[in-house]
Amino acid sequence: MTKVNQLGYVGITASDRDQWEPYATDVLGHEISPDSDPANLYLRMDNYHHRLVVQPGDRDDAAFIGWEVSGPSAMEEIAARVEAAGTGVKAATPGEAEQRHVIDFVQFVDPNNGIRTEIYYGPEMLFTPAFLPRRPMSGYVTEGVGLGHVVTYVKDADAAARFYQAALGLEVTDWVFVKAVGLKLAFLHCNQRHHSLAFFENPSPPRGIHHVMFEGATIDDVGTGFDLCRDRELVTAQLGRHCNDRTFSFYFRNPGNWHFELGWGSRLIDPDNWQVQYYDGMRARGGEWGHDGIMNVS
Ligand code: FE
């Protein structure tokens, strides 16, 4: 079955776009693309033209999530499966594709989280000049595994997982259940990254997105990032290690007042030989250790 092969980009609507520029360089170490304009602040973190784009808006949330496929036939196949699942799909205009710096994409509103979802192929690559982090750090892990991961709120995690399996070809890696508080999370993969997408079940979510995770290339990238965020009072969950993807990470606030996670050492899986698993989130507070404050990350 044709599948998406990586989480490609995330669009963000921002009520205060101006705050994002210094934050992107000084905290995330991302480069601001010279192609940015008032409507699109393009942020670069690897050999892709950009991985994040911040657009002015009246609320703070994810505006769209882009999933990469190998080419036009894969894009059309997935579009047909989304339509077969009962969700309307729209082709991008040439102007929209140009704005995304991809050859082409199709779009639909994810019925599970209300976030516009885009299936694209042909991202613009940029090897020269090479990505140069704007804060002292070695860089980000994205090669073959994509931007990182996104976690979105959904009302029904089982339905969301079924939709992504049937339409986009992602597979469930594992579940985390916190039965005492009725919490349920689904983690899905589309490559060796343990999860590129996760669903946080919540009947009355504050927004569509819960957090976006970036993976630093070294443990020091997380450590120096933690210091930066601590000094700016942005930390929302302390350093810790997750039970399922084994990522060493912390969470911090972005200018939209929702969360990013900066991690290191994320587990790779063999997607061709994987069996679904689950974790009891009540053991060790949902993590191997640390992540104090994570229950308040919302
Ligand atoms: Fe995460």
mmCIF file with all atom_site columns, C-alpha atoms in Angstrom, residues 4 6-11 62-69 75 78-79 82 87-92 96 100 105-120 150 152 154 160 163-164 167-168 170 197 199 208-209:
data_model
loop_
_atom_site.group_PDB
_atom_site.id
_atom_site.type_symbol
_atom_site.label_atom_id
_atom_site.label_alt_id
_atom_site.label_comp_id
_atom_site.label_asym_id
_atom_site.label_entity_id
_atom_site.label_seq_id
_atom_site.pdbx_PDB_ins_code
_atom_site.Cartn_x
_atom_site.Cartn_y
_atom_site.Cartn_z
_atom_site.occupancy
_atom_site.B_iso_or_equiv
_atom_site.pdbx_formal_charge
_atom_site.auth_seq_id
_atom_site.auth_comp_id
_atom_site.auth_asym_id
_atom_site.auth_atom_id
_atom_site.pdbx_PDB_model_num
ATOM 1  C CA . VAL A 1 4   ? 3.419   8.821  3.249  1.00 0.00 ? 4   VAL A CA 1
ATOM 2  C CA . GLN A 1 6   ? 7.798   11.397 6.416  1.00 0.00 ? 6   GLN A CA 1
ATOM 3  C CA . LEU A 1 7   ? 6.431   14.339 8.340  1.00 0.00 ? 7   LEU A CA 1
ATOM 4  C CA . GLY A 1 8   ? 7.582   17.108 6.031  1.00 0.00 ? 8   GLY A CA 1
ATOM 5  C CA . TYR A 1 9   ? 6.489   20.471 7.366  1.00 0.00 ? 9   TYR A CA 1
ATOM 6  C CA . VAL A 1 10  ? 4.235   22.197 9.843  1.00 0.00 ? 10  VAL A CA 1
ATOM 7  C CA . GLY A 1 11  ? 2.439   25.498 9.279  1.00 0.00 ? 11  GLY A CA 1
ATOM 8  C CA . ALA A 1 62  ? -1.124  24.492 13.753 1.00 0.00 ? 62  ALA A CA 1
ATOM 9  C CA . ALA A 1 63  ? -2.423  25.849 10.449 1.00 0.00 ? 63  ALA A CA 1
ATOM 10 C CA . PHE A 1 64  ? -1.471  22.771 8.427  1.00 0.00 ? 64  PHE A CA 1
ATOM 11 C CA . ILE A 1 65  ? 0.620   19.619 8.562  1.00 0.00 ? 65  ILE A CA 1
ATOM 12 C CA . GLY A 1 66  ? 2.456   18.392 5.455  1.00 0.00 ? 66  GLY A CA 1
ATOM 13 C CA . TRP A 1 67  ? 3.178   14.719 4.760  1.00 0.00 ? 67  TRP A CA 1
ATOM 14 C CA . GLU A 1 68  ? 5.652   13.765 2.051  1.00 0.00 ? 68  GLU A CA 1
ATOM 15 C CA . VAL A 1 69  ? 5.113   11.130 -0.628 1.00 0.00 ? 69  VAL A CA 1
ATOM 16 C CA . MET A 1 75  ? -0.164  11.617 -3.955 1.00 0.00 ? 75  MET A CA 1
ATOM 17 C CA . ILE A 1 78  ? -3.620  8.722  -1.100 1.00 0.00 ? 78  ILE A CA 1
ATOM 18 C CA . ALA A 1 79  ? -6.026  11.486 -2.182 1.00 0.00 ? 79  ALA A CA 1
ATOM 19 C CA . VAL A 1 82  ? -8.946  10.010 1.795  1.00 0.00 ? 82  VAL A CA 1
ATOM 20 C CA . THR A 1 87  ? -13.311 13.399 3.386  1.00 0.00 ? 87  THR A CA 1
ATOM 21 C CA . GLY A 1 88  ? -13.179 15.870 0.500  1.00 0.00 ? 88  GLY A CA 1
ATOM 22 C CA . VAL A 1 89  ? -9.766  16.560 -1.058 1.00 0.00 ? 89  VAL A CA 1
ATOM 23 C CA . LYS A 1 90  ? -8.767  19.704 -2.936 1.00 0.00 ? 90  LYS A CA 1
ATOM 24 C CA . ALA A 1 91  ? -5.871  20.145 -5.334 1.00 0.00 ? 91  ALA A CA 1
ATOM 25 C CA . ALA A 1 92  ? -3.429  22.957 -4.619 1.00 0.00 ? 92  ALA A CA 1
ATOM 26 C CA . GLU A 1 96  ? -0.150  27.528 -3.268 1.00 0.00 ? 96  GLU A CA 1
ATOM 27 C CA . ARG A 1 100 ? 5.009   25.764 0.088  1.00 0.00 ? 100 ARG A CA 1
ATOM 28 C CA . PHE A 1 105 ? 0.169   18.986 -3.055 1.00 0.00 ? 105 PHE A CA 1
ATOM 29 C CA . VAL A 1 106 ? -3.410  18.081 -2.241 1.00 0.00 ? 106 VAL A CA 1
ATOM 30 C CA . GLN A 1 107 ? -5.209  19.147 0.916  1.00 0.00 ? 107 GLN A CA 1
ATOM 31 C CA . PHE A 1 108 ? -8.064  18.147 3.162  1.00 0.00 ? 108 PHE A CA 1
ATOM 32 C CA . VAL A 1 109 ? -9.301  19.025 6.617  1.00 0.00 ? 109 VAL A CA 1
ATOM 33 C CA . ASP A 1 110 ? -8.484  16.171 8.984  1.00 0.00 ? 110 ASP A CA 1
ATOM 34 C CA . PRO A 1 111 ? -11.890 15.174 10.415 1.00 0.00 ? 111 PRO A CA 1
ATOM 35 C CA . ASN A 1 112 ? -10.213 14.036 13.649 1.00 0.00 ? 112 ASN A CA 1
ATOM 36 C CA . ASN A 1 113 ? -8.470  17.224 14.730 1.00 0.00 ? 113 ASN A CA 1
ATOM 37 C CA . GLY A 1 114 ? -9.729  19.914 12.326 1.00 0.00 ? 114 GLY A CA 1
ATOM 38 C CA . ILE A 1 115 ? -6.193  20.648 11.101 1.00 0.00 ? 115 ILE A CA 1
ATOM 39 C CA . ARG A 1 116 ? -5.606  21.122 7.371  1.00 0.00 ? 116 ARG A CA 1
ATOM 40 C CA . THR A 1 117 ? -3.511  18.233 6.171  1.00 0.00 ? 117 THR A CA 1
ATOM 41 C CA . GLU A 1 118 ? -1.445  18.331 3.005  1.00 0.00 ? 118 GLU A CA 1
ATOM 42 C CA . ILE A 1 119 ? 0.040   15.486 0.990  1.00 0.00 ? 119 ILE A CA 1
ATOM 43 C CA . TYR A 1 120 ? 2.906   16.806 -1.111 1.00 0.00 ? 120 TYR A CA 1
ATOM 44 C CA . VAL A 1 150 ? 3.435   16.154 15.837 1.00 0.00 ? 150 VAL A CA 1
ATOM 45 C CA . THR A 1 152 ? -2.628  16.529 17.990 1.00 0.00 ? 152 THR A CA 1
ATOM 46 C CA . VAL A 1 154 ? -8.529  14.249 18.926 1.00 0.00 ? 154 VAL A CA 1
ATOM 47 C CA . ALA A 1 160 ? -8.090  8.830  14.207 1.00 0.00 ? 160 ALA A CA 1
ATOM 48 C CA . PHE A 1 163 ? -8.269  6.969  9.438  1.00 0.00 ? 163 PHE A CA 1
ATOM 49 C CA . TYR A 1 164 ? -4.500  7.431  9.195  1.00 0.00 ? 164 TYR A CA 1
ATOM 50 C CA . ALA A 1 167 ? -5.897  6.706  4.142  1.00 0.00 ? 167 ALA A CA 1
ATOM 51 C CA . LEU A 1 168 ? -2.262  7.742  4.671  1.00 0.00 ? 168 LEU A CA 1
ATOM 52 C CA . LEU A 1 170 ? 0.714   5.203  8.852  1.00 0.00 ? 170 LEU A CA 1
ATOM 53 C CA . LEU A 1 197 ? 2.268   11.450 14.656 1.00 0.00 ? 197 LEU A CA 1
ATOM 54 C CA . PHE A 1 199 ? -3.088  11.452 19.102 1.00 0.00 ? 199 PHE A CA 1
ATOM 55 C CA . GLY A 1 208 ? -5.771  21.240 17.401 1.00 0.00 ? 208 GLY A CA 1
ATOM 56 C CA . ILE A 1 209 ? -2.056  20.847 18.109 1.00 0.00 ? 209 ILE A CA 1
#
